[in-house]
């Protein structure tokens, strides 16, 4: 099978950052399904895994954590899918990645592809959808069916992949969404996705939120970086909750959280597959839920750009675009 791999961890400008390779086609066992990959998407986690370092791989390493395609074969324990089913999923960071013509994934973390979306549109969604869904509904405890309707959520870094689906999930749950964006194109993007208010995260967010008539917000999601930690602590309501997907390398003073009895949560969508948690199938369930909402016209794809075909040159370009930090929505690569 064809695949895009790496042996050295190089800057994306280096033509050897990715290589076109040919590998053996894998076979499914246990709960695995073998997927003929039609499209993949690139996320910030891809660029972090590929980031320059001295390590050298003996055999080409295949990364990639978003895909859509068609089930080619199933393992003996599979009950959720059959050959011919169209699927979308984000894979498992501990296994070989999705940037390959055929890919193995545990059925419990894959969902049936939304019928209204093509493969490229569907590939844009899984990792960010799982991340936003788990952050809002599993970690912050917001009720997806509207029990928290009317509450406010501040989504910091709303124009990226997670924020783009997160805005839509929050609106479906009845929340008032305050999205942050810093450029005209991302401001329009988040408005088009349903944000009620937009503030600029490069300016004083506390002043901007309070200018909206809000002293505090009920929920906060930090989706870009922890430079905004103290702003989030100031704005969260007493007994409210903050969730983040960012790294832990910046200070996070907790005094203000303690006196507000506020909660903090990490969202890491690979946790269930990495640790083989008993509730792994919840990722299948949530992807099915979102697929139903898409087919009902209530959620739209967050794809913003498509490259074709899936090869080393286009993979480098997709990584370059993501590394600018200015991409809105998702970058997808389609077709081998």
Coordinates of C-alpha atoms in Angstrom, one line a residue:
X1 CA 0.0 0.0 0.0
X2 CA 1.0 3.6 -0.5
X3 CA 1.7 5.8 2.6
X4 CA 3.3 9.0 3.6
X5 CA 6.0 8.5 6.3
X6 CA 9.0 10.0 8.0
X7 CA 12.4 8.7 9.1
X8 CA 13.9 12.0 10.4
X9 CA 12.1 14.8 12.3
X10 CA 12.8 17.8 10.2
X11 CA 11.5 21.4 9.6
X12 CA 8.6 21.3 7.2
X13 CA 10.5 23.3 4.6
X14 CA 12.9 20.3 4.2
X15 CA 11.9 18.1 1.3
X16 CA 12.7 15.0 3.4
X17 CA 10.3 16.0 6.1
X18 CA 7.9 13.5 4.6
X19 CA 8.6 10.6 2.2
X20 CA 6.3 8.7 -0.2
X21 CA 6.7 5.0 0.8
X22 CA 5.2 1.6 0.0
X23 CA 4.4 -0.7 3.0
X24 CA 2.7 -4.0 3.5
X25 CA -1.1 -3.9 3.8
X26 CA -2.1 -4.7 7.4
X27 CA -4.8 -7.2 8.5
X28 CA -7.4 -6.6 11.2
X29 CA -7.6 -8.6 14.4
X30 CA -9.8 -8.4 17.5
X31 CA -11.9 -5.2 17.4
X32 CA -10.0 -3.6 14.5
X33 CA -11.5 -2.6 11.2
X34 CA -9.3 -2.2 8.1
X35 CA -10.2 1.1 6.4
X36 CA -9.4 2.0 2.8
X37 CA -8.6 5.7 3.5
X38 CA -10.1 8.3 1.2
X39 CA -9.1 11.5 2.9
X40 CA -7.1 12.7 5.9
X41 CA -6.9 16.0 7.9
X42 CA -3.9 17.6 9.6
X43 CA -4.1 18.8 13.2
X44 CA -1.7 20.7 15.4
X45 CA -0.9 17.4 17.1
X46 CA 0.5 16.1 13.8
X47 CA 2.9 19.0 13.7
X48 CA 3.9 18.5 17.3
X49 CA 4.7 14.8 16.7
X50 CA 6.7 15.7 13.6
X51 CA 8.5 18.6 15.3
X52 CA 12.3 18.6 14.7
X53 CA 14.4 16.4 17.1
X54 CA 17.4 14.2 16.9
X55 CA 15.5 10.9 16.8
X56 CA 15.8 8.7 13.7
X57 CA 13.4 6.0 12.8
X58 CA 14.7 2.6 11.5
X59 CA 11.5 2.2 9.5
X60 CA 9.3 4.9 8.1
X61 CA 6.9 6.1 10.8
X62 CA 3.3 6.8 9.7
X63 CA 1.5 9.6 11.6
X64 CA -1.9 11.2 11.0
X65 CA -4.9 11.4 13.3
X66 CA -8.0 12.0 11.2
X67 CA -9.4 10.0 8.4
X68 CA -12.5 9.0 6.5
X69 CA -12.9 6.0 4.2
X70 CA -14.5 2.6 3.6
X71 CA -14.3 -0.5 5.7
X72 CA -12.3 -3.1 3.7
X73 CA -12.3 -5.9 6.3
X74 CA -13.1 -6.5 10.0
X75 CA -11.5 -8.4 12.9
X76 CA -13.3 -11.4 14.5
X77 CA -14.6 -9.3 17.4
X78 CA -16.1 -6.5 15.4
X79 CA -19.9 -5.9 15.8
X80 CA -20.4 -2.2 14.9
X81 CA -19.3 -2.2 11.3
X82 CA -19.2 -4.5 8.2
X83 CA -17.2 -4.3 4.9
X84 CA -18.5 -1.5 2.7
X85 CA -19.4 0.8 5.6
X86 CA -18.3 4.5 5.2
X87 CA -16.6 5.6 8.4
X88 CA -14.8 8.6 9.9
X89 CA -12.5 8.6 13.0
X90 CA -9.4 10.1 14.7
X91 CA -7.4 7.0 15.4
X92 CA -5.0 6.3 18.2
X93 CA -1.8 8.2 18.9
X94 CA -0.1 5.0 20.2
X95 CA -0.6 3.2 16.8
X96 CA 0.4 3.7 13.2
X97 CA -1.3 6.7 11.8
X98 CA -3.9 7.5 9.1
X99 CA -1.6 8.8 6.4
X100 CA -1.7 5.4 4.6
X101 CA -3.8 3.8 1.9
X102 CA -5.1 1.2 4.4
X103 CA -5.4 1.8 8.1
X104 CA -6.3 -0.2 11.2
X105 CA -8.5 1.4 13.9
X106 CA -10.5 0.0 16.8
X107 CA -14.2 0.0 15.9
X108 CA -15.0 1.5 19.3
X109 CA -13.4 4.9 18.4
X110 CA -14.8 5.1 14.8
X111 CA -18.2 6.4 13.6
X112 CA -20.4 6.0 10.6
X113 CA -19.6 8.8 8.1
X114 CA -22.3 11.5 7.8
X115 CA -24.2 10.7 4.6
X116 CA -24.5 14.3 3.6
X117 CA -20.7 14.9 3.6
X118 CA -18.1 13.7 1.1
X119 CA -15.0 12.0 2.4
X120 CA -12.9 15.2 2.5
X121 CA -15.6 17.1 4.4
X122 CA -15.9 14.2 6.9
X123 CA -12.2 13.8 7.4
X124 CA -12.1 17.4 8.7
X125 CA -14.2 16.5 11.7
X126 CA -13.3 13.5 14.0
X127 CA -10.4 14.7 16.1
X128 CA -11.7 18.2 16.7
X129 CA -15.3 16.9 17.2
X130 CA -14.2 14.3 19.8
X131 CA -12.1 17.0 21.5
X132 CA -14.8 19.6 21.7
X133 CA -17.5 17.2 22.6
X134 CA -15.5 15.6 25.5
X135 CA -14.3 19.1 26.6
X136 CA -17.8 20.5 26.8
X137 CA -20.1 17.6 27.7
X138 CA -17.8 15.1 29.5
X139 CA -15.4 17.4 31.3
X140 CA -17.4 20.6 31.9
X141 CA -20.5 18.7 32.4
X142 CA -22.7 20.8 30.1
X143 CA -25.8 19.0 29.0
X144 CA -25.9 18.5 25.2
X145 CA -29.7 18.3 25.2
X146 CA -30.3 21.8 26.6
X147 CA -30.5 21.6 30.4
X148 CA -27.9 24.4 30.5
X149 CA -29.5 26.6 27.8
X150 CA -29.0 30.3 28.3
X151 CA -25.6 29.9 30.0
X152 CA -22.5 31.5 28.5
X153 CA -19.3 29.9 27.2
X154 CA -16.2 31.8 26.2
X155 CA -14.2 29.9 23.5
X156 CA -10.7 31.2 23.4
X157 CA -9.1 30.5 20.0
X158 CA -12.5 29.7 18.4
X159 CA -11.4 30.0 14.8
X160 CA -9.3 26.8 14.7
X161 CA -10.5 23.2 14.2
X162 CA -11.7 22.5 17.7
X163 CA -13.3 25.9 18.1
X164 CA -15.1 25.6 14.7
X165 CA -17.0 22.5 15.8
X166 CA -17.1 23.6 19.4
X167 CA -19.1 26.7 18.5
X168 CA -21.7 24.6 16.8
X169 CA -22.0 22.0 19.6
X170 CA -22.4 24.8 22.2
X171 CA -25.1 26.5 20.1
X172 CA -26.9 23.2 19.8
X173 CA -26.8 22.8 23.5
X174 CA -28.5 26.3 23.8
X175 CA -25.4 28.2 25.1
X176 CA -24.6 31.8 24.4
X177 CA -21.2 31.6 22.6
X178 CA -18.6 34.3 23.0
X179 CA -15.9 33.4 20.5
X180 CA -12.4 34.9 20.2
X181 CA -10.8 35.7 16.9
X182 CA -8.1 38.3 16.0
X183 CA -8.3 38.6 12.2
X184 CA -11.2 39.8 10.0
X185 CA -11.4 36.4 8.2
X186 CA -11.5 34.4 11.4
X187 CA -14.0 36.8 12.9
X188 CA -16.3 36.3 10.0
X189 CA -15.7 32.5 10.1
X190 CA -16.8 32.2 13.8
X191 CA -19.8 34.4 13.2
X192 CA -20.9 32.3 10.3
X193 CA -20.6 29.2 12.5
X194 CA -23.0 30.7 15.0
X195 CA -21.0 32.7 17.6
X196 CA -23.3 35.2 19.4
X197 CA -20.4 37.6 20.3
X198 CA -16.8 37.9 19.1
X199 CA -13.9 39.4 21.1
X200 CA -10.3 39.8 20.1
X201 CA -7.9 37.6 22.2
X202 CA -5.0 39.9 21.3
X203 CA -6.6 42.7 23.2
X204 CA -8.1 43.1 26.7
X205 CA -10.6 40.2 26.8
X206 CA -11.8 41.1 30.3
X207 CA -12.8 44.6 29.3
X208 CA -14.4 43.3 26.0
X209 CA -16.5 40.7 27.8
X210 CA -17.6 43.1 30.5
X211 CA -18.5 45.6 27.8
X212 CA -21.1 43.0 26.7
X213 CA -22.7 43.4 30.1
X214 CA -21.2 40.2 31.5
X215 CA -19.2 40.3 34.8
X216 CA -18.5 36.5 34.5
X217 CA -19.1 33.6 32.1
X218 CA -20.3 30.2 33.1
X219 CA -17.8 28.1 31.1
X220 CA -14.5 28.8 29.4
X221 CA -12.6 26.7 26.9
X222 CA -8.9 27.6 26.2
X223 CA -8.2 26.2 22.7
X224 CA -5.0 28.1 21.7
X225 CA -2.5 28.6 24.6
X226 CA -2.3 29.2 28.3
X227 CA -1.1 32.8 28.0
X228 CA -4.8 33.5 28.6
X229 CA -5.0 31.6 31.9
X230 CA -5.2 34.6 34.2
X231 CA -7.8 36.2 31.9
X232 CA -9.9 33.0 32.1
X233 CA -9.6 32.9 35.9
X234 CA -10.7 36.5 36.2
X235 CA -13.7 35.9 33.9
X236 CA -15.0 32.5 35.1
X237 CA -17.9 32.7 37.5
X238 CA -17.7 31.4 41.0
X239 CA -18.2 27.6 40.8
X240 CA -17.8 27.7 37.0
X241 CA -15.4 25.5 35.0
X242 CA -12.5 26.0 32.7
X243 CA -11.2 23.3 30.2
X244 CA -8.0 23.4 28.1
X245 CA -6.4 21.3 25.5
X246 CA -3.1 23.2 25.6
X247 CA 0.4 22.1 26.8
X248 CA 1.4 22.6 30.5
X249 CA 4.6 24.6 30.0
X250 CA 3.3 28.0 31.2
X251 CA 2.5 29.0 34.8
X252 CA -1.1 28.4 36.0
X253 CA -1.5 30.1 39.4
X254 CA -4.5 28.6 41.2
X255 CA -5.2 31.2 43.9
X256 CA -8.1 32.7 42.0
X257 CA -9.6 29.3 41.2
X258 CA -9.5 28.3 44.8
X259 CA -11.3 31.4 46.1
X260 CA -14.0 30.9 43.4
X261 CA -14.3 27.2 44.0
X262 CA -13.9 26.9 40.3
X263 CA -12.9 23.7 38.5
X264 CA -10.3 23.0 35.9
X265 CA -10.2 20.1 33.4
X266 CA -7.9 18.8 30.8
X267 CA -9.3 17.5 27.5
X268 CA -7.2 14.9 25.7
X269 CA -9.1 13.0 23.1
X270 CA -6.6 10.2 22.9
X271 CA -7.0 9.3 26.6
X272 CA -9.6 6.7 26.1
X273 CA -7.8 4.8 23.3
X274 CA -4.3 5.3 24.9
X275 CA -5.5 3.8 28.2
X276 CA -8.1 1.4 26.8
X277 CA -10.7 2.8 29.1
X278 CA -13.9 0.7 29.7
X279 CA -15.9 3.5 28.0
X280 CA -13.9 3.7 24.8
X281 CA -17.2 3.1 22.8
X282 CA -18.3 6.6 23.9
X283 CA -16.2 8.0 21.1
X284 CA -18.1 5.8 18.6
X285 CA -21.4 7.0 20.2
X286 CA -20.5 10.7 20.1
X287 CA -19.3 10.5 16.4
X288 CA -22.6 8.8 15.6
X289 CA -24.5 11.6 17.4
X290 CA -22.7 14.3 15.5
X291 CA -23.2 12.4 12.2
X292 CA -26.9 12.5 12.9
X293 CA -26.8 16.2 13.6
X294 CA -24.9 16.8 10.3
X295 CA -27.4 14.8 8.3
X296 CA -30.2 16.8 10.0
X297 CA -28.6 20.0 8.8
X298 CA -27.7 21.2 12.3
X299 CA -23.9 21.0 12.0
X300 CA -21.7 21.7 9.0
X301 CA -18.2 20.6 8.1
X302 CA -15.2 22.7 9.3
X303 CA -13.1 22.0 6.3
X304 CA -11.6 25.2 4.9
X305 CA -9.0 23.9 2.3
X306 CA -8.5 20.6 0.3
X307 CA -5.2 19.4 -1.2
X308 CA -4.9 16.4 -3.5
X309 CA -3.5 13.8 -3.7
X310 CA -2.3 12.4 -0.4
X311 CA 1.5 12.5 -0.9
X312 CA 4.6 13.8 0.7
X313 CA 4.5 17.2 -1.0
X314 CA 1.0 17.9 0.0
X315 CA 1.5 16.6 3.5
X316 CA 4.4 19.1 3.9
X317 CA 2.2 21.9 2.6
X318 CA -0.7 21.0 5.0
X319 CA 1.8 21.0 7.9
X320 CA 3.2 24.3 6.8
X321 CA -0.3 25.9 6.8
X322 CA -1.2 24.5 10.2
X323 CA 2.2 25.7 11.6
X324 CA 1.4 29.3 10.6
X325 CA -1.2 29.3 13.4
X326 CA -3.5 31.3 11.2
X327 CA -5.4 28.5 9.4
X328 CA -9.2 28.7 10.0
X329 CA -11.1 25.4 10.2
X330 CA -9.3 22.3 8.9
X331 CA -6.9 21.5 6.1
X332 CA -7.7 18.2 4.4
X333 CA -5.8 16.0 1.9
X334 CA -7.8 13.7 -0.3
X335 CA -7.1 10.7 -2.5
X336 CA -4.2 8.4 -3.1

